[in-house]
Each structure stands twice: as structure tokens, then as C-alpha cells.
């Protein structure tokens, strides 16, 4: 944080002004991070300070230096060091807590399964041996297409054990999306399942995987199929397809020597929406990623081995990777894995699980909290939630009203609520209050963590004045940062980095403001990415699916604050924009992207607002959708369309 103070940030967020809520004293006394000097120390030591994070891990070979920044923006964290992620998440806990639960799983049908660290060790080893047997070698990318079942984290750890990077594809994504990701990652191994329950119905996941296999260019050398549904769904296995259970049984008791990976070697790739239609393959390196994730799990989420911790995010996205699997298991805690939905069998399901398991740290998204709020405080109020010590949120801004509701009804009015800002690309939390040190400001993500050089800048890269909107950038590398993109160095540099006078700056793609205390408020994306309902989409990927529908000519998609997807669509003059076109659009979104991409509202309009150069003014559509004031539209090529769109929005 060398430039602390330039944009009005004081060096020490623990001194934040009066509009802030201090950490509760009872919490502060026992918090992992309770000494405000940590900010000073990171500022004084530079990258060296991150040794604290690396020291939380077991290294097979000690690293030579903390950071090699000789070829920016290609940074190497902890070069020379060698380690294995599965050893750090499993083996090293065996001495002290082999019989402690690592994972408690709750299935959609009320099933339960528990794994101690010893159980986890046994199954990770058996599966690692099984995968090897099927031909998986170090550096082969294994694609995992599974819902929230224990076999998903186990497969991740088994891959990590043999040095095979995993590529988790969210189970709700379509066959087409899976095929694209298999090809892009050049992955010829797949772990999937027969199906899973959606509400009461057995849903066939295997047929989606089969479909993807037909569409993909890569040839699958082997597919492993988890039997999630038992007799509820019969799937037959082909020649190079193997049942997960029989594979693990065949190798039960075998121990696989963990492959020591270079700190800079790939741990996993995760495809995420970027500024163009095709998803980007974000690559995370083993040493930096795991260090940053472990450090933040301990210091931001304050998770300890004796906690029962629950991150409600799906493992198919980055939050589930970092704080559902690698974070909690690296610090040796007990983590809850929940397959079901929050309102089934009743709307108190989440509170029931928290009470029943004495969950002490709970981490979820504002989208989920808004639903809880809508359902009513009587649901959490029915339960004893006194086990809660800390609450976290992630994924989008949380309004002060929602923040206070969460604290009051889930946190007993006492627990710190930590708003954490980060991205698939940052790998781990980058902005947040350290809960035992820095006061909380509802609605503001918080100051940068120690060692994170985040600054809000204007078009010219100059820090903005407090209160002025600008672009959120990060001026120095951090350990959890993406190592690169699967699409290559050039794309990585172009997508994320600008070279400024004072060095390279990472562009987050978010707009933000900063206050006098250095607390950052996130204003939302400034690029073509939308975040709705805890999913991240590129407008382009949704729009290209919509224009693929017969009769549709143009489309623009925006997200609303309530988490709705609204599509503005024009049709050919000889096509009547009726219910059948609407249904076809929704169907196409589900096929091309996934069920969760169905539009909530489709607004037919004769034209879309465009600049004179023909660019669609998505920002203006956003303002119209949200019923907000918008500026002068006379410079549009077609200003007359704005009034029409406004009235159609009201009619939908
Ligand atoms: C948004 C999710 C406001 C932001 C971990 C970011 C947030 C994008 C917050 C990354 C927050 C994440 N407040 N906005 N606390 N956390 N975001 O890659 O726009 O799925 O750029 O990673 O989510 O989404 P992603």
C-alpha cells in the first residue's frame, strides 16, 4: 500500500470514522487477526509480508523468493517452492485430527454423509490411484461436472494429488457449455454423475454429458460416473466409462505418493465470463493461490479447526473452490456441504442446519440473504442461532438494509458481518474489513486487505478524490492472482493489465468509489459482464444465444438489482413477437448456457438505442430497466426509441 493516503486513504483502517461499527469486543479478543499493526507491517515489508500466508502451508521444498516480478505482468509467487495441495488439505491434518469431521454432507433427500480427515484421506488416495489407472498423468486436465456431492471436492483433491489440474464446470451449465469447456481446456477426462434431484425430480446429468461428448472436438479417453441417484435413474456405461464406486473400491487402501508441484504449476483452471462471448480459462497456480486462500480463511473469515463452517456457494464457481474446499480444508476445519435448496422442505432449512450443526461461521451471497429477508424473519427467529460467531457475504454489493437484517436475525445483533470483495481472477478475498480490527461500514466492501494495493482511478489512471466514481484497479501483484489465461499471454495482458507510469495495474472491471477512510464501495461492472443470482455472465454470450432464435435480429441483456435478467429483443418485420418467440428465447438460453440463464423478462422493441457509431447503449437500457434517471439522449442515432422502450418496460 505504498500510495496509501494519495486518494485520501489513511494507513490504518482501524481508525475509520464514526459512521462505522466497531468489531464487538468479545469477538476481537479471540480473533485470528486482532493486531492493527498488520497493516503497517504489510506496507513496510512489501511482497515479503506474504510469507505469513505461505507459512500456513506445508512445503515439500522451501521457496527461494517470495515474488519474482522481473517480467511484469507475468508474476511468479514463491518460485522454487514445491508443495502438494491435497497434502495441505488432508494429509497434514492426520496427526492432530484424523477423527475430526472434514466434510458433513446433506443431500437433497435428507441424506447425510460424514467424512473424517482419515476417511477423506482414504478416498482421495483411492480415487487418485483410480484416475492414474485410467491413464491420467501429471498436467492432464480433468473436467469435473458434478453437483454438490462429496465426490466433487474428493475429485478435486484426487486430481491435485497426482498433479492433474481440474476444470470444474458448474453442474447447471448446458451440454453445449460443457463441450466448449472440454475443448478449450483440451481435457480428455471427465468425472460426472448419473443425475441429481431437482426438487422432487430425478434429473439426468449423464445425458447432458453424453450430448457434450458428441459436440466436443476432443475425444474423451475416460469418463467416471458417480451413482448419485441409485435406482431412481438407470444409466448404462459405455466401454470407456467407469462407475466411481467400483473404481474407488478397486483401489481402496492404496496410497498414492503426492506429486510435489512447483508453486507456479497449475492447480486448476476455471472458466468464467469475460468481455467477449467465449468464456476465459482463468489459471490458478498452486502455491500463491493456496497461501492467499488459507490466509484469508483464517484472518478474514476467522475460521479455526474447531469451527463448523459453512460456505453456501456452489463449488462450480470460484467461491466454492476457494472457500468451500481449499480454504476450510487447508486450515483443518469441519465444513458443511449442502446439496439442497434453501427453501426445501421448508424456508427454514438453512437455519435448521445451522442450529443442528452449531455452525459458527456462515458465508453466503446477498442474493440469498435477500430471499431470506423476503421469506421473513420468523424463519431464522424460530431457531437457536447462537453458535454463529461471524457472517460473511460475497458476490455483489449488500445494501445497508440487507446487511442489518443479516446481522440482526442471523448474527444475533452481535456477530461481525464481513463484506468480501474479490473475483475469479483474484482467487481469494482482496477487499474486506479484518473483522477483529477494522470497523465495519454496511454497504461498503471495505478497505483493501493488508498487502493489496487497490486504488480507484480515473480514465487517466490518476487516483480519484473521495466520493468520486472511478475504476477499481490493483497496482501490485498478490499471491492469489491468476497465473494467466488458458487463451494465452497476449489475451491475459490485454484483458487485465495497463502499463502506467508507476508500473503495471490490474483492471478489475468494476466501478467504485472510495471514502475518506479508504473504504471502497463497489458500483458494479463497467464492462460487459453481469452478475445476477450469484452467477457471472457475459452479455455477449446471452445475446448471441438469443439472436440464434429464428426471427430475432438483435438483443441486449441487462441485469437488475433484484437479480433478474431482462432481455431487449428486436424481431424481423415479418415476425410477430409473441409468446412462441418468448418461449424459444428462454429455451435457447437454457440450451446454450444453462437453466439459470433463462430470461426473467423479455421486452420486444422495434429498435435498440444506439450511438451514432452503432454501438448498443446497454447502460441506458440498464437505467431504463431500473427506472432511474438518465441523461441527454439526443446524441443517439435513434433517440425516439427511448420513449417506446420505457413504455414497453412498464407493460411487461
Ligand atoms: C462482484 C465472485 C460488490 C464484482 C467471488 C466482481 C462484488 C465480480 C463483491 C466477480 C462484493 C464480488 N461487493 N460486488 N463484496 N464480490 N463482486 O468472478 O463485480 O464470480 O468483479 O467472483 O462480482 O465475480 P466472480
XYZ file of C-alpha atoms and ligand atoms in Angstrom:
677
model
C 0.000 0.000 0.000
C 2.783 2.435 -0.871
C 0.421 5.039 -2.241
C -1.846 4.935 0.816
C -3.092 8.382 1.552
C -2.879 9.620 -2.045
C -6.577 9.139 -2.551
C -7.479 10.028 0.981
C -6.826 6.610 2.461
C -5.279 6.564 5.877
C -2.731 3.840 6.509
C -4.723 2.111 9.158
C -8.387 1.219 8.580
C -8.819 0.534 12.289
C -9.101 4.310 12.663
C -12.196 4.633 10.464
C -14.659 7.419 11.202
C -17.839 7.497 13.182
C -20.258 6.057 10.611
C -18.598 2.728 11.240
C -19.475 -0.122 13.614
C -16.596 -1.363 15.726
C -15.849 -5.060 15.924
C -17.597 -6.474 19.000
C -15.074 -6.644 21.823
C -15.827 -10.289 22.602
C -15.034 -11.129 19.011
C -11.903 -9.032 18.882
C -10.354 -10.784 21.853
C -10.342 -14.158 20.191
C -9.957 -13.158 16.533
C -7.119 -14.606 14.467
C -6.242 -11.097 13.277
C -6.503 -8.711 16.206
C -3.431 -6.538 15.912
C -3.819 -3.424 13.764
C -0.059 -3.438 13.178
C -0.638 -5.982 10.437
C -1.487 -3.106 8.055
C 1.750 -1.327 8.928
C 3.740 -4.496 8.639
C 2.479 -5.346 5.159
C 3.023 -1.761 3.997
C 6.590 -1.781 5.315
C 7.601 -5.230 4.121
C 6.108 -5.286 0.605
C 5.674 -8.711 -1.013
C 7.850 -10.292 1.698
C 4.921 -9.827 4.066
C 3.119 -12.640 2.265
C 5.492 -15.129 3.863
C 2.908 -15.133 6.638
C 0.482 -16.750 4.209
C 2.960 -19.233 2.756
C 3.942 -20.203 6.295
C 0.439 -21.509 6.875
C 1.213 -24.299 4.417
C 3.452 -27.352 4.404
C 6.098 -27.116 1.702
C 7.942 -30.090 0.317
C 10.719 -27.733 -0.791
C 11.012 -24.249 0.633
C 10.578 -21.430 -1.945
C 13.610 -19.377 -2.952
C 11.967 -15.970 -3.058
C 8.520 -14.655 -2.305
C 7.919 -12.923 -5.608
C 9.624 -12.870 -8.972
C 8.397 -9.702 -10.664
C 11.114 -9.495 -13.298
C 8.693 -9.923 -16.211
C 5.512 -7.990 -15.411
C 2.616 -8.635 -15.671
C 3.711 -12.273 -15.500
C 4.379 -12.690 -11.817
C 5.662 -15.781 -10.077
C 4.769 -16.291 -6.430
C 7.004 -18.411 -4.232
C 9.204 -19.681 -7.118
C 11.403 -22.622 -6.318
C 8.931 -23.876 -3.742
C 7.264 -27.251 -4.147
C 4.095 -28.464 -2.485
C 1.007 -30.557 -2.961
C -2.456 -29.125 -2.363
C -4.048 -32.408 -1.233
C -1.301 -32.893 1.350
C -2.057 -29.416 2.672
C -5.788 -30.054 2.772
C -5.752 -33.613 4.067
C -2.545 -35.480 4.999
C -1.076 -32.883 7.277
C -4.163 -32.880 9.471
C -3.963 -36.610 10.167
C -1.652 -36.304 13.150
C -3.779 -33.909 15.106
C -7.298 -34.500 13.916
C -7.675 -37.704 11.991
C -11.037 -38.428 13.613
C -12.373 -34.920 13.305
C -15.002 -34.413 10.619
C -13.684 -32.766 7.493
C -16.928 -32.763 5.497
C -20.514 -33.090 6.604
C -22.768 -33.544 3.617
C -26.522 -33.010 3.496
C -28.257 -34.297 0.387
C -31.409 -33.081 -1.224
C -33.466 -36.004 0.038
C -32.411 -35.590 3.648
C -29.464 -37.995 3.217
C -26.368 -37.377 5.314
C -22.786 -38.438 4.918
C -19.776 -37.520 7.005
C -16.081 -37.827 6.259
C -13.407 -37.552 8.909
C -9.981 -36.394 7.752
C -8.988 -40.061 7.835
C -11.939 -41.052 5.622
C -11.122 -38.226 3.261
C -7.519 -39.329 3.055
C -8.516 -42.867 2.196
C -10.979 -41.926 -0.522
C -8.795 -39.217 -2.090
C -5.972 -41.756 -2.340
C -8.187 -44.479 -3.773
C -9.592 -42.139 -6.398
C -6.150 -40.748 -7.216
C -4.980 -44.331 -7.798
C -8.085 -44.986 -9.886
C -7.579 -41.917 -12.057
C -3.977 -42.904 -12.660
C -5.140 -46.343 -13.613
C -7.389 -44.781 -16.237
C -4.383 -43.023 -17.703
C -4.475 -39.588 -16.077
C -0.958 -38.187 -15.854
C 0.554 -35.089 -14.320
C -0.666 -31.955 -16.144
C -3.624 -33.691 -17.820
C -6.697 -31.526 -17.290
C -9.608 -33.426 -15.701
C -13.070 -31.898 -16.110
C -15.477 -32.298 -13.191
C -19.186 -31.895 -13.941
C -20.872 -32.668 -10.653
C -23.484 -31.180 -8.347
C -22.806 -30.543 -4.646
C -21.887 -34.082 -3.638
C -18.823 -35.126 -1.611
C -17.364 -36.737 -4.728
C -16.759 -33.244 -6.136
C -14.268 -31.994 -3.518
C -12.824 -35.517 -3.339
C -12.225 -35.489 -7.105
C -10.607 -32.056 -6.881
C -8.233 -33.278 -4.193
C -7.516 -36.543 -6.034
C -6.567 -34.539 -9.133
C -4.390 -32.245 -7.038
C -2.679 -35.265 -5.513
C -1.451 -36.532 -8.886
C -0.723 -33.071 -10.269
C -3.624 -33.120 -12.722
C -5.274 -29.675 -12.893
C -9.038 -29.774 -12.515
C -11.559 -27.900 -14.560
C -14.851 -27.786 -12.655
C -17.882 -26.996 -14.779
C -20.983 -25.879 -12.850
C -23.481 -28.763 -12.983
C -26.299 -26.484 -14.149
C -24.453 -25.443 -17.297
C -25.695 -26.881 -20.575
C -24.206 -29.657 -22.716
C -23.038 -27.025 -25.154
C -21.256 -25.089 -22.406
C -19.596 -28.290 -21.182
C -18.440 -29.147 -24.712
C -16.934 -25.668 -25.136
C -15.034 -26.047 -21.858
C -13.799 -29.570 -22.617
C -12.404 -28.310 -25.914
C -10.994 -25.073 -24.572
C -9.193 -26.869 -21.751
C -8.153 -29.692 -24.086
C -9.428 -32.073 -21.445
C -9.906 -35.739 -22.239
C -11.015 -36.953 -18.807
C -14.412 -36.317 -17.277
C -15.961 -37.059 -13.897
C -19.736 -36.694 -13.845
C -22.776 -38.452 -12.367
C -25.943 -40.235 -13.447
C -28.083 -37.338 -12.331
C -29.325 -35.396 -9.364
C -32.522 -34.252 -7.794
C -34.125 -31.005 -8.714
C -36.891 -30.587 -6.194
C -38.664 -33.943 -6.339
C -37.500 -34.954 -9.791
C -34.535 -37.026 -10.815
C -32.696 -35.078 -13.460
C -30.450 -36.798 -15.993
C -26.985 -35.229 -15.922
C -25.376 -38.087 -17.794
C -27.414 -37.422 -20.909
C -26.126 -33.831 -20.877
C -22.587 -35.152 -20.562
C -23.215 -37.613 -23.432
C -24.528 -34.799 -25.530
C -21.455 -32.695 -24.778
C -19.230 -35.580 -25.757
C -20.887 -35.707 -29.171
C -20.470 -31.983 -29.680
C -16.903 -31.665 -28.391
C -13.875 -31.927 -30.639
C -11.737 -33.609 -28.009
C -12.048 -37.353 -27.595
C -12.764 -38.424 -24.059
C -10.281 -41.104 -23.023
C -12.219 -41.997 -19.875
C -15.344 -40.897 -18.025
C -16.050 -41.634 -14.379
C -19.716 -41.667 -13.366
C -20.855 -41.139 -9.786
C -24.031 -43.000 -8.884
C -25.984 -40.213 -7.198
C -29.479 -41.478 -7.883
C -29.277 -45.221 -7.328
C -32.366 -46.914 -8.681
C -34.109 -43.643 -9.444
C -32.250 -43.424 -12.726
C -30.605 -46.173 -14.702
C -27.763 -45.148 -16.887
C -25.719 -47.619 -18.837
C -21.981 -47.205 -19.012
C -20.071 -47.388 -22.277
C -16.706 -49.035 -22.901
C -14.512 -46.248 -21.548
C -16.934 -45.261 -18.807
C -16.384 -46.320 -15.212
C -18.546 -46.263 -12.142
C -16.998 -44.057 -9.440
C -17.817 -46.502 -6.657
C -16.293 -49.524 -8.364
C -13.195 -47.520 -9.301
C -12.713 -46.397 -5.700
C -13.479 -49.882 -4.354
C -10.922 -51.429 -6.660
C -8.235 -49.120 -5.281
C -9.412 -48.905 -1.689
C -6.485 -48.830 0.721
C -3.908 -47.884 -1.921
C -1.773 -44.899 -1.037
C -0.596 -42.583 -3.785
C 2.606 -40.656 -3.307
C 1.590 -36.990 -3.684
C 3.208 -35.251 -6.643
C 5.240 -32.257 -5.497
C 4.185 -29.386 -7.718
C 6.107 -26.212 -8.366
C 4.447 -23.306 -6.620
C 3.825 -21.844 -10.069
C 2.348 -25.056 -11.529
C -1.316 -25.066 -12.432
C -3.686 -26.202 -9.667
C -6.858 -25.634 -11.654
C -8.499 -23.814 -14.474
C -11.903 -22.187 -14.046
C -13.843 -20.855 -16.994
C -15.564 -17.575 -16.386
C -17.365 -14.985 -18.409
C -15.212 -12.268 -19.842
C -15.687 -9.313 -22.078
C -16.224 -11.381 -25.196
C -18.711 -14.130 -25.894
C -16.351 -17.015 -25.221
C -15.542 -17.861 -21.620
C -11.996 -17.301 -20.412
C -9.962 -20.029 -18.772
C -8.575 -18.474 -15.607
C -5.499 -20.361 -14.403
C -4.552 -20.560 -10.743
C -1.113 -21.615 -9.584
C -0.658 -23.969 -6.654
C 1.492 -22.022 -4.161
C 0.243 -18.447 -4.371
C -3.403 -19.403 -4.625
C -3.371 -21.803 -1.695
C -1.390 -19.389 0.504
C -3.747 -16.497 -0.117
C -6.842 -18.655 0.332
C -5.552 -20.143 3.610
C -4.529 -16.733 4.970
C -7.889 -15.125 4.227
C -9.874 -18.111 5.522
C -8.036 -17.701 8.782
C -7.815 -13.905 9.034
C -10.912 -12.634 7.227
C -13.427 -15.420 7.830
C -11.703 -16.197 11.134
C -12.126 -19.945 10.611
C -10.369 -22.275 13.067
C -10.070 -26.060 13.220
C -12.693 -26.335 15.967
C -15.321 -24.490 13.925
C -18.151 -25.898 11.913
C -18.047 -23.705 8.899
C -20.482 -23.340 6.026
C -19.865 -21.638 2.714
C -23.147 -21.900 0.846
C -21.714 -21.187 -2.618
C -21.715 -23.892 -5.271
C -18.308 -25.474 -5.850
C -18.936 -24.956 -9.568
C -17.868 -21.335 -9.100
C -14.784 -19.746 -7.606
C -16.289 -19.047 -4.171
C -16.922 -22.739 -3.705
C -13.380 -23.581 -4.838
C -11.647 -21.112 -2.537
C -13.914 -21.020 0.491
C -15.932 -24.236 0.170
C -12.972 -26.564 -0.427
C -9.386 -25.287 -0.373
C -9.744 -22.660 2.374
C -11.578 -24.671 5.033
C -9.678 -27.897 4.404
C -6.295 -26.169 4.369
C -6.979 -24.735 7.826
C -8.318 -28.106 9.005
C -11.862 -27.203 9.957
C -15.172 -29.054 9.572
C -17.040 -27.851 6.522
C -20.679 -28.286 5.570
C -21.550 -29.289 2.045
C -25.198 -28.780 1.201
C -26.753 -30.127 -1.944
C -30.300 -28.930 -1.439
C -32.088 -25.666 -1.906
C -32.599 -23.169 0.913
C -36.392 -23.436 0.896
C -36.878 -27.168 0.761
C -38.525 -28.872 2.603
C -39.242 -25.513 4.214
C -37.956 -21.973 4.257
C -36.110 -22.529 7.475
C -33.850 -25.227 6.043
C -30.670 -23.137 6.305
C -31.391 -22.090 9.900
C -32.269 -25.637 10.817
C -28.899 -26.827 9.505
C -27.033 -24.046 11.302
C -28.722 -24.913 14.581
C -28.366 -28.658 14.183
C -24.656 -28.443 13.337
C -23.774 -25.493 15.586
C -22.328 -23.659 12.576
C -20.046 -20.872 13.758
C -19.074 -19.170 10.506
C -21.539 -18.773 7.634
C -20.642 -17.321 4.236
C -23.236 -16.620 1.536
C -24.328 -14.114 -1.120
C -26.535 -11.014 -0.827
C -28.891 -12.682 -3.344
C -29.516 -15.475 -0.848
C -29.873 -13.057 2.066
C -32.430 -11.026 0.099
C -34.502 -14.182 -0.392
C -34.282 -14.995 3.317
C -35.447 -11.474 4.042
C -38.357 -11.777 1.657
C -39.453 -15.034 3.286
C -39.458 -13.372 6.673
C -37.583 -13.147 9.946
C -39.880 -15.703 11.536
C -37.866 -18.483 9.883
C -34.466 -17.670 11.426
C -36.156 -16.448 14.594
C -37.577 -19.937 15.102
C -34.079 -21.339 15.584
C -31.263 -21.061 18.065
C -28.503 -19.489 16.002
C -26.324 -18.565 18.957
C -23.472 -20.706 17.592
C -22.817 -18.058 14.903
C -19.601 -16.115 15.519
C -19.085 -14.482 12.123
C -21.099 -13.882 8.964
C -19.679 -13.241 5.521
C -21.087 -12.095 2.198
C -19.678 -12.145 -1.308
C -20.567 -11.725 -4.951
C -22.324 -8.393 -5.173
C -22.903 -5.302 -3.090
C -25.010 -5.708 0.002
C -27.241 -2.757 0.857
C -27.149 -1.467 4.454
C -30.733 -2.653 4.966
C -29.905 -6.219 3.988
C -26.659 -6.068 5.978
C -28.514 -5.052 9.149
C -31.182 -7.702 8.648
C -28.488 -10.374 8.291
C -26.689 -9.207 11.417
C -29.855 -8.879 13.437
C -31.676 -12.071 12.533
C -28.802 -14.423 11.785
C -25.947 -12.884 13.732
C -27.944 -12.183 16.883
C -27.165 -8.471 16.509
C -23.603 -9.218 17.611
C -21.616 -11.143 15.040
C -19.387 -9.193 12.668
C -20.695 -9.165 9.098
C -17.782 -9.177 6.689
C -18.454 -7.980 3.167
C -15.783 -9.555 0.999
C -14.940 -8.350 -2.497
C -12.978 -10.477 -4.897
C -13.160 -12.207 -8.285
C -12.490 -15.489 -10.042
C -9.286 -13.824 -11.185
C -8.152 -12.589 -7.771
C -8.526 -16.150 -6.478
C -9.149 -15.016 -2.930
C -10.548 -12.111 -0.933
C -8.954 -8.760 -1.766
C -11.158 -6.139 -0.060
C -12.756 -6.708 3.338
C -12.570 -5.470 6.874
C -10.357 -7.649 9.050
C -13.160 -8.475 11.474
C -11.173 -8.247 14.699
C -9.506 -4.977 13.742
C -11.280 -2.744 11.283
C -14.725 -1.247 11.895
C -17.489 -2.382 9.536
C -19.350 0.000 7.274
C -22.579 -1.538 6.000
C -22.830 -1.243 2.210
C -19.094 -0.753 1.701
C -16.928 -3.686 0.764
C -14.192 -2.286 2.954
C -10.580 -1.259 2.715
C -8.088 -3.332 0.753
C -6.643 -6.192 2.784
C -3.094 -5.671 4.002
C -0.794 -6.263 1.041
C -3.452 -5.492 -1.575
C -2.707 -2.263 -3.399
C -6.232 -1.442 -4.600
C -6.882 2.072 -5.860
C -9.849 3.730 -7.534
C -8.564 5.654 -10.549
C -9.958 7.885 -13.300
C -9.634 7.443 -17.084
C -6.010 8.603 -16.904
C -5.078 6.257 -14.120
C -4.969 9.014 -11.501
C -6.463 8.248 -8.077
C -9.897 9.830 -7.729
C -10.955 12.106 -4.889
C -13.040 10.537 -2.129
C -16.637 10.136 -3.282
C -15.797 10.407 -6.991
C -16.592 7.353 -9.112
C -13.716 5.639 -10.870
C -12.290 2.271 -11.846
C -11.109 -0.212 -9.261
C -7.549 -1.306 -10.026
C -4.833 -3.219 -8.198
C -1.339 -1.791 -8.502
C 0.866 -4.595 -7.262
C 0.675 -8.373 -7.609
C -0.904 -10.509 -4.886
C -0.455 -14.233 -4.251
C -3.943 -15.486 -5.201
C -3.859 -13.727 -8.583
C -4.485 -15.655 -11.746
C -1.280 -17.016 -13.216
C -2.575 -16.411 -16.709
C -5.301 -17.327 -19.135
C -5.679 -20.591 -20.972
C -6.086 -18.452 -24.107
C -2.513 -17.261 -23.866
C -0.273 -14.478 -22.586
C -1.385 -11.866 -25.031
C -5.038 -12.241 -24.096
C -4.122 -12.159 -20.395
C -2.192 -8.948 -20.769
C -4.834 -7.303 -22.911
C -7.793 -8.311 -20.744
C -6.421 -7.233 -17.414
C -3.342 -5.038 -17.426
C -2.401 -1.470 -18.194
C 1.108 -0.160 -18.003
C 1.097 3.113 -16.087
C 3.954 5.404 -15.148
C 4.225 3.828 -11.731
C 4.129 0.266 -13.045
C 1.516 -2.266 -14.113
C -2.073 -2.025 -12.905
C -4.607 -4.822 -12.897
C -8.065 -3.727 -14.050
C -10.839 -5.388 -12.112
C -13.644 -4.324 -14.483
C -15.549 -2.848 -11.527
C -16.532 0.760 -10.945
C -16.076 2.043 -7.397
C -15.764 4.999 -5.057
C -13.563 5.400 -2.030
C -14.356 7.341 1.158
C -12.133 9.401 3.448
C -11.241 6.302 5.426
C -10.202 4.332 2.379
C -13.315 2.138 2.380
C -14.325 1.136 -1.111
C -17.902 0.984 -2.359
C -18.412 -1.195 -5.422
C -20.674 0.339 -8.050
C -20.847 -2.703 -10.334
C -19.195 -3.836 -13.536
C -18.047 -1.315 -16.090
C -17.568 -3.940 -18.795
C -19.973 -6.347 -20.453
C -20.209 -8.740 -17.557
C -23.379 -9.043 -15.486
C -23.666 -10.669 -12.088
C -27.095 -11.974 -11.293
C -28.276 -14.546 -8.789
C -24.676 -15.352 -7.880
C -23.791 -16.265 -11.477
C -21.491 -14.360 -13.744
C -22.436 -13.981 -17.417
C -21.101 -12.054 -20.354
C -23.882 -10.106 -22.018
C -22.421 -11.279 -25.332
C -22.855 -14.982 -24.563
C -26.528 -14.479 -23.676
C -27.156 -12.150 -26.596
C -25.607 -14.443 -29.160
C -27.855 -17.241 -27.911
C -30.925 -15.009 -28.276
C -30.108 -13.858 -31.786
C -29.727 -17.528 -32.676
C -33.522 -17.838 -32.374
C -35.340 -17.798 -35.705
C -36.787 -14.356 -36.439
C -34.733 -12.446 -33.844
C -32.485 -9.715 -35.211
C -30.895 -8.021 -32.224
C -30.724 -8.392 -28.476
C -29.327 -6.585 -25.467
C -29.310 -8.073 -21.997
C -29.150 -6.293 -18.658
C -29.228 -7.442 -15.041
C -31.374 -5.780 -12.400
C -30.660 -5.167 -8.746
C -33.204 -7.826 -7.866
C -31.185 -10.388 -9.746
C -33.398 -10.561 -12.829
C -32.178 -10.968 -16.367
C -34.015 -8.653 -18.738
C -33.601 -9.101 -22.489
C -34.452 -6.386 -25.007
C -35.149 -8.015 -28.327
C -35.966 -6.890 -31.854
C -37.510 -9.224 -34.412
C -37.672 -9.284 -38.195
C -40.527 -7.192 -39.553
C -42.405 -10.276 -40.800
C -42.202 -11.999 -37.418
C -44.871 -11.420 -34.812
C -43.094 -11.117 -31.425
C -45.417 -13.379 -29.488
C -45.339 -15.990 -26.745
C -43.789 -18.596 -29.005
C -40.780 -16.348 -29.684
C -40.515 -15.681 -25.959
C -40.541 -19.393 -25.187
C -37.988 -20.088 -27.919
C -35.648 -17.441 -26.480
C -35.851 -18.939 -22.995
C -35.291 -22.414 -24.386
C -32.275 -21.283 -26.375
C -30.730 -19.574 -23.316
C -31.149 -22.786 -21.337
C -29.614 -24.872 -24.118
C -26.720 -22.611 -24.965
C -25.797 -21.502 -21.456
C -27.832 -23.268 -18.778
C -31.129 -23.314 -16.923
C -30.084 -20.431 -14.716
C -29.703 -18.196 -17.755
C -33.404 -18.122 -18.655
C -34.570 -14.501 -19.004
C -36.984 -13.258 -16.368
C -38.388 -10.619 -18.669
C -38.259 -10.235 -22.420
C -39.117 -6.832 -23.809
C -39.794 -6.646 -27.549
C -38.886 -3.327 -29.053
C -38.749 -2.070 -32.633
C -35.157 -0.928 -32.177
C -32.374 -0.778 -29.589
C -30.840 2.550 -28.523
C -27.564 3.031 -30.380
C -24.757 5.529 -30.584
C -24.027 7.095 -33.959
C -21.329 4.519 -34.473
C -23.921 1.780 -33.999
C -22.953 0.565 -30.538
C -25.864 -0.560 -28.387
C -26.240 1.675 -25.311
C -26.585 -1.039 -22.713
C -26.013 1.419 -19.863
C -29.056 3.415 -20.941
C -31.130 0.233 -21.035
C -29.946 -0.532 -17.525
C -31.133 2.870 -16.312
C -34.476 2.443 -18.038
C -34.920 -1.032 -16.567
C -34.164 0.185 -13.081
C -36.481 3.171 -13.520
C -33.574 5.533 -12.955
C -32.993 8.988 -14.331
C -30.898 9.041 -17.451
C -29.080 11.845 -19.183
C -29.487 13.524 -22.529
C -30.221 11.007 -25.274
C -30.177 13.414 -28.204
C -26.769 12.195 -29.355
C -28.221 8.738 -30.049
C -28.751 7.691 -33.608
C -32.347 6.830 -32.730
C -33.419 8.877 -29.663
C -37.103 8.328 -30.473
C -36.837 4.675 -29.445
C -36.187 5.526 -25.792
C -39.769 6.570 -25.068
C -41.097 3.432 -26.708
C -38.835 1.220 -24.684
C -39.803 2.971 -21.478
C -43.462 2.300 -22.077
C -42.894 -1.327 -23.113
C -40.888 -1.984 -19.939
C -43.798 -0.783 -17.853
C -46.176 -3.063 -19.756
C -44.203 -6.278 -19.312
C -18.742 -8.713 -7.980
C -17.069 -13.919 -7.163
C -19.763 -5.965 -4.689
C -17.800 -7.755 -8.679
C -16.176 -14.033 -5.908
C -16.697 -8.669 -9.174
C -18.856 -7.860 -5.632
C -17.474 -9.897 -9.557
C -18.464 -8.335 -4.361
C -16.653 -11.152 -9.562
C -18.775 -7.530 -3.210
C -17.837 -9.764 -5.871
N -19.413 -6.347 -3.428
N -19.502 -6.686 -5.788
N -18.475 -7.910 -1.975
N -17.838 -9.515 -4.543
N -18.465 -8.781 -6.539
O -15.671 -13.796 -10.636
O -18.475 -7.148 -9.750
O -17.945 -14.676 -9.956
O -15.989 -8.137 -10.269
O -16.255 -13.891 -8.286
O -18.501 -9.983 -8.560
O -17.465 -12.278 -9.788
P -16.846 -13.729 -9.739
